[in-house]
PDB file of C-alpha atoms in Angstrom:
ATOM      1  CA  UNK A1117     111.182 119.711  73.855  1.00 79.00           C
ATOM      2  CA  UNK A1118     112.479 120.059  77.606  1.00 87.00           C
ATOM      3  CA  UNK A1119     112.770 116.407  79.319  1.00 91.00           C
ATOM      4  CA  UNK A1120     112.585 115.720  82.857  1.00 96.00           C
ATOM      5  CA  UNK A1121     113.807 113.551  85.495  1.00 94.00           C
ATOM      6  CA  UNK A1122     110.449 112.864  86.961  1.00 94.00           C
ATOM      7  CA  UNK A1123     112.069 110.662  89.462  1.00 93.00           C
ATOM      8  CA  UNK A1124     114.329 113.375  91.062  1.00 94.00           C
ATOM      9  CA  UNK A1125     111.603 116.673  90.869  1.00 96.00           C
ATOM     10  CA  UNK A1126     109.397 112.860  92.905  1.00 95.00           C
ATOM     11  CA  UNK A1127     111.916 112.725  95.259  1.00 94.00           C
ATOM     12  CA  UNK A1128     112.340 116.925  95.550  1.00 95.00           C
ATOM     13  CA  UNK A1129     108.632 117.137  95.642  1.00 95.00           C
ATOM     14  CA  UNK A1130     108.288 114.465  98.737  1.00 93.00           C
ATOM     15  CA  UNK A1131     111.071 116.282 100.934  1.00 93.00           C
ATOM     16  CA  UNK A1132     109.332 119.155 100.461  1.00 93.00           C
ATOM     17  CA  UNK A1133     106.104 117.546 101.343  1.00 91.00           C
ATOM     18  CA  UNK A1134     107.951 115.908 104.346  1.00 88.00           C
ATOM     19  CA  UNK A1135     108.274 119.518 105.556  1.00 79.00           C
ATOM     20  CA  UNK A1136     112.441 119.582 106.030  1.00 63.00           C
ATOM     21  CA  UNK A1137     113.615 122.315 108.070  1.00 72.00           C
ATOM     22  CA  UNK A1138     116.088 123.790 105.513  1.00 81.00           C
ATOM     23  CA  UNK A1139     115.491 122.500 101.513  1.00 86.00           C
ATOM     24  CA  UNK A1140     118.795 121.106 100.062  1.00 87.00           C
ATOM     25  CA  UNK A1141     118.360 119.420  96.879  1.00 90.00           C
ATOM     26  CA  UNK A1142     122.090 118.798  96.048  1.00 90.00           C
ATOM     27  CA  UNK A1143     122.488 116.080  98.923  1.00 90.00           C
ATOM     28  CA  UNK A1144     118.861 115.013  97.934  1.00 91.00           C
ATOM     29  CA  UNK A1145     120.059 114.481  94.657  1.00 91.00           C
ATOM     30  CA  UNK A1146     123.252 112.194  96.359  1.00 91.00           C
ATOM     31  CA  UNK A1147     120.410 110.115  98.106  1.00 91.00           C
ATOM     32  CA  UNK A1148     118.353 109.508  95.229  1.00 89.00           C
ATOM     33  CA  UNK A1149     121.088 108.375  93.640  1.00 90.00           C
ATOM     34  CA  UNK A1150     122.718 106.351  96.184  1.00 90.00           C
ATOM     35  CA  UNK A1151     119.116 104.769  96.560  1.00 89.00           C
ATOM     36  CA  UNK A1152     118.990 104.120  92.421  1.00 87.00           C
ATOM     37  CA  UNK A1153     122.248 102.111  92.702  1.00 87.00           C
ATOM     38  CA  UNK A1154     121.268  99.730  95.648  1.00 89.00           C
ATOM     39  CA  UNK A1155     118.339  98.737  93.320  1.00 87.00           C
ATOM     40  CA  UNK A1156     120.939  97.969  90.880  1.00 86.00           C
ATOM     41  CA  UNK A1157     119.722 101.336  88.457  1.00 85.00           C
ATOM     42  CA  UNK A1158     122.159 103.588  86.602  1.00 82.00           C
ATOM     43  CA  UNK A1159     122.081 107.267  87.275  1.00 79.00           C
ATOM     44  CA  UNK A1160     123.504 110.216  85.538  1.00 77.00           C
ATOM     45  CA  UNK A1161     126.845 111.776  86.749  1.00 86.00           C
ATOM     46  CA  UNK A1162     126.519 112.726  90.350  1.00 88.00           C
ATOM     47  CA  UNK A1163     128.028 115.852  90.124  1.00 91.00           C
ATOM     48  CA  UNK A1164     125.597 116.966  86.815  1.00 91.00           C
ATOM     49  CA  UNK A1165     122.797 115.194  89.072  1.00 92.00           C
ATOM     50  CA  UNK A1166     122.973 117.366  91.966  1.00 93.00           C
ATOM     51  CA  UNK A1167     123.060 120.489  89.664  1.00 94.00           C
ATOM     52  CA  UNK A1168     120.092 119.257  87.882  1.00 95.00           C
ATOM     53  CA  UNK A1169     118.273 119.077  91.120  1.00 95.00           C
ATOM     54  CA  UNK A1170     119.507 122.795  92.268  1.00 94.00           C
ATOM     55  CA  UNK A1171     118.118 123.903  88.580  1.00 96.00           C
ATOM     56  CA  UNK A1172     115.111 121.911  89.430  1.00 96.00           C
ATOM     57  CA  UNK A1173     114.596 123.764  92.969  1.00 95.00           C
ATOM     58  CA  UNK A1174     114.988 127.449  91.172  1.00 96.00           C
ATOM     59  CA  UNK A1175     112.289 126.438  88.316  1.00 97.00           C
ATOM     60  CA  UNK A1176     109.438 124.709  90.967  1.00 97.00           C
ATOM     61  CA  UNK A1177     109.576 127.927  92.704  1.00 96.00           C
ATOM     62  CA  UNK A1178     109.956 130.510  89.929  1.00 97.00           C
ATOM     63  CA  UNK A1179     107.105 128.284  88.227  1.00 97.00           C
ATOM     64  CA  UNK A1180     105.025 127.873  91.364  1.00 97.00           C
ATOM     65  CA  UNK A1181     105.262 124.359  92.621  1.00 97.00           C
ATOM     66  CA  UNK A1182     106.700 125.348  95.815  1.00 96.00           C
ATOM     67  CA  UNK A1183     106.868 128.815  97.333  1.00 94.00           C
ATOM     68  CA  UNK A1184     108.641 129.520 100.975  1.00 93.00           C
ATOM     69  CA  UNK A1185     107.133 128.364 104.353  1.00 91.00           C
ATOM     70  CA  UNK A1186     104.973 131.129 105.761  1.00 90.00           C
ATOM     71  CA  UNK A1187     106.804 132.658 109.243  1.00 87.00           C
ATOM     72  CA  UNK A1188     103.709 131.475 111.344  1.00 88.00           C
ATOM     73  CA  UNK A1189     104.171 127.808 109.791  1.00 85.00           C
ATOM     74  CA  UNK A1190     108.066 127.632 110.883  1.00 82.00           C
ATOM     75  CA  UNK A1191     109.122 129.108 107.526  1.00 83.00           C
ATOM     76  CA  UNK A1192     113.048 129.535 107.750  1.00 81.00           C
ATOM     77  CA  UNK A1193     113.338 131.142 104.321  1.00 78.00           C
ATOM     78  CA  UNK A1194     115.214 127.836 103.187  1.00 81.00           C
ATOM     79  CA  UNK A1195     112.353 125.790 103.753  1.00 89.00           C
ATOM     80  CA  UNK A1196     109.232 125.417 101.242  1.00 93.00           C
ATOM     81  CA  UNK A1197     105.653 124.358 101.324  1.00 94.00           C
ATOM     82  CA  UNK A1198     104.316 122.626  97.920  1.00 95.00           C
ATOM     83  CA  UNK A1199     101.339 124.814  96.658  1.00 96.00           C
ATOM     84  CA  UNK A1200      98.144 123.191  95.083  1.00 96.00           C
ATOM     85  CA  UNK A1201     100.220 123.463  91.640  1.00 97.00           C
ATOM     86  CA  UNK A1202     103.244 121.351  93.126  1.00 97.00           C
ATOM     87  CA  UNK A1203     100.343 118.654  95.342  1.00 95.00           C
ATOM     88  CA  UNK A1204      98.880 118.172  91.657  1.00 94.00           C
ATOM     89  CA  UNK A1205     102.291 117.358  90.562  1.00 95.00           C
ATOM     90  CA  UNK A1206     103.427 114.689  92.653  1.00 95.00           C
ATOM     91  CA  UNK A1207     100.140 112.888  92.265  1.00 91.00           C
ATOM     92  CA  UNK A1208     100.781 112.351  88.668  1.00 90.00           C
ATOM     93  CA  UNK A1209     104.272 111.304  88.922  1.00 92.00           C
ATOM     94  CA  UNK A1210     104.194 109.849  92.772  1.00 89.00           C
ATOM     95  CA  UNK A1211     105.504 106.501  92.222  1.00 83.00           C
ATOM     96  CA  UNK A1212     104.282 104.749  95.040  1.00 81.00           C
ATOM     97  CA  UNK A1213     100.755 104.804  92.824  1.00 76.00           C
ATOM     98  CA  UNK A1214      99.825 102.439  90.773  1.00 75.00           C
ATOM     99  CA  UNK A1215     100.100 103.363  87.175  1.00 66.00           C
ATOM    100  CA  UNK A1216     101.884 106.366  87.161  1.00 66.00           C
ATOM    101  CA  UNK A1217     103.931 105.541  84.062  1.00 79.00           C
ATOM    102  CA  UNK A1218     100.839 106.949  82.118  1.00 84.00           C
ATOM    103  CA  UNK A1219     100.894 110.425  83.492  1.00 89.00           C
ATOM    104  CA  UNK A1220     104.617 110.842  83.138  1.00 90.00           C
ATOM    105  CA  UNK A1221     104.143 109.729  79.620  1.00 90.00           C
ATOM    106  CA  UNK A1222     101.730 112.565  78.494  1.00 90.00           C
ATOM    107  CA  UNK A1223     103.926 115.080  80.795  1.00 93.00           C
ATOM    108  CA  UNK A1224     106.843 113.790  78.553  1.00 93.00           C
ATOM    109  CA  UNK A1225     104.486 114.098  74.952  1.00 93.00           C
ATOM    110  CA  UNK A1226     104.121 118.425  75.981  1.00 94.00           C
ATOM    111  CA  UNK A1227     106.465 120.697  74.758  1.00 95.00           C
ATOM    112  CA  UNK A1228     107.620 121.724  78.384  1.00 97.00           C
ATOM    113  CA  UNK A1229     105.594 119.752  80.905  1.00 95.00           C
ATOM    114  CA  UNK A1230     106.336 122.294  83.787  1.00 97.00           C
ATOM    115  CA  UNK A1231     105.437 125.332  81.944  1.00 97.00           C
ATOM    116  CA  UNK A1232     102.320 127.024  84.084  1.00 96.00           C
ATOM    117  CA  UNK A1233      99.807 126.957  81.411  1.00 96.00           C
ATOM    118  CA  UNK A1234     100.743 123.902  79.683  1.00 94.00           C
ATOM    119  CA  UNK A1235     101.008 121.892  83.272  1.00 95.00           C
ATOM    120  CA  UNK A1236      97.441 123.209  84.922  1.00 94.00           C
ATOM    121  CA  UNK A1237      95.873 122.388  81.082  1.00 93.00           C
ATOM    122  CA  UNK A1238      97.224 119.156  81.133  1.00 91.00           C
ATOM    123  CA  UNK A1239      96.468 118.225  84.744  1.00 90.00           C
ATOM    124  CA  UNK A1240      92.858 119.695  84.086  1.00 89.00           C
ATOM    125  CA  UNK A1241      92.636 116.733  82.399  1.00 82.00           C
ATOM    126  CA  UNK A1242      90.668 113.777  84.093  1.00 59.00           C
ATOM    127  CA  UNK A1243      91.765 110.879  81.558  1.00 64.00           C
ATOM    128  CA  UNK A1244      95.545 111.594  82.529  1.00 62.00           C
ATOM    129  CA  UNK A1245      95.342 110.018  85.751  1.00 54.00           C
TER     130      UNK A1245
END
């Protein structure tokens, strides 16, 4: 069973979203963890962190969360939109919404969460939100 840190593919997700002009998720990964330890949360070895989060950039785009920034929308070809896949997503594990914990929970319960088919069946799924 694959686990993920639903937290850091948030925070990926959201500077995607927030349209960055070149997508770096290693010094993402340094903020998110710089921003877990002023709350007073542990976090897993920076170093392993900010590998996690390059792993997690390759498998939202291989598995199509996030594909490159068209030309005409100022695509760089280091900067990424999220497709409907990757907006679906973050609005199960956003957690700025109340009650989130319940998605992440039956993301966690699937055998790989981010798989395509396992991922669009689940989030098919009206009692998951």
């Amino acid at each position: 069973m694959t686990t993920y840190n639903w937290d850091l593919i948030e925070r990926l997700l959201h500077e995607v979203q927030n349209g960055a002009s070149s997508f770096t998720p290693r010094p993402y990964a340094e903020q998110f963890a710089a921003e877990k330890a002023t709350e007073g949360e542990q976090t897993e070895n920076l170093d392993h962190l900010k590998a996690v989060a390059g792993e997690y950039e390759k498998l939202l785009l291989a598995r199509g969360y996030i594909e490159p920034r068209p030309e005409e929308q100022g695509g760089t070809g280091s900067n990424y939109i999220l497709t409907p896949r990757g907006s679906s997503l973050l609005s199960l594990i956003d957690s700025s919404i109340p009650g989130n914990d319940h998605p992440r929970q039956v993301l966690d319960e699937q055998e790989d969460a981010l798989d395509e088919v396992t991922f669009d069946e689940v989030a098919s799924k009206a009692q998951i939100a």
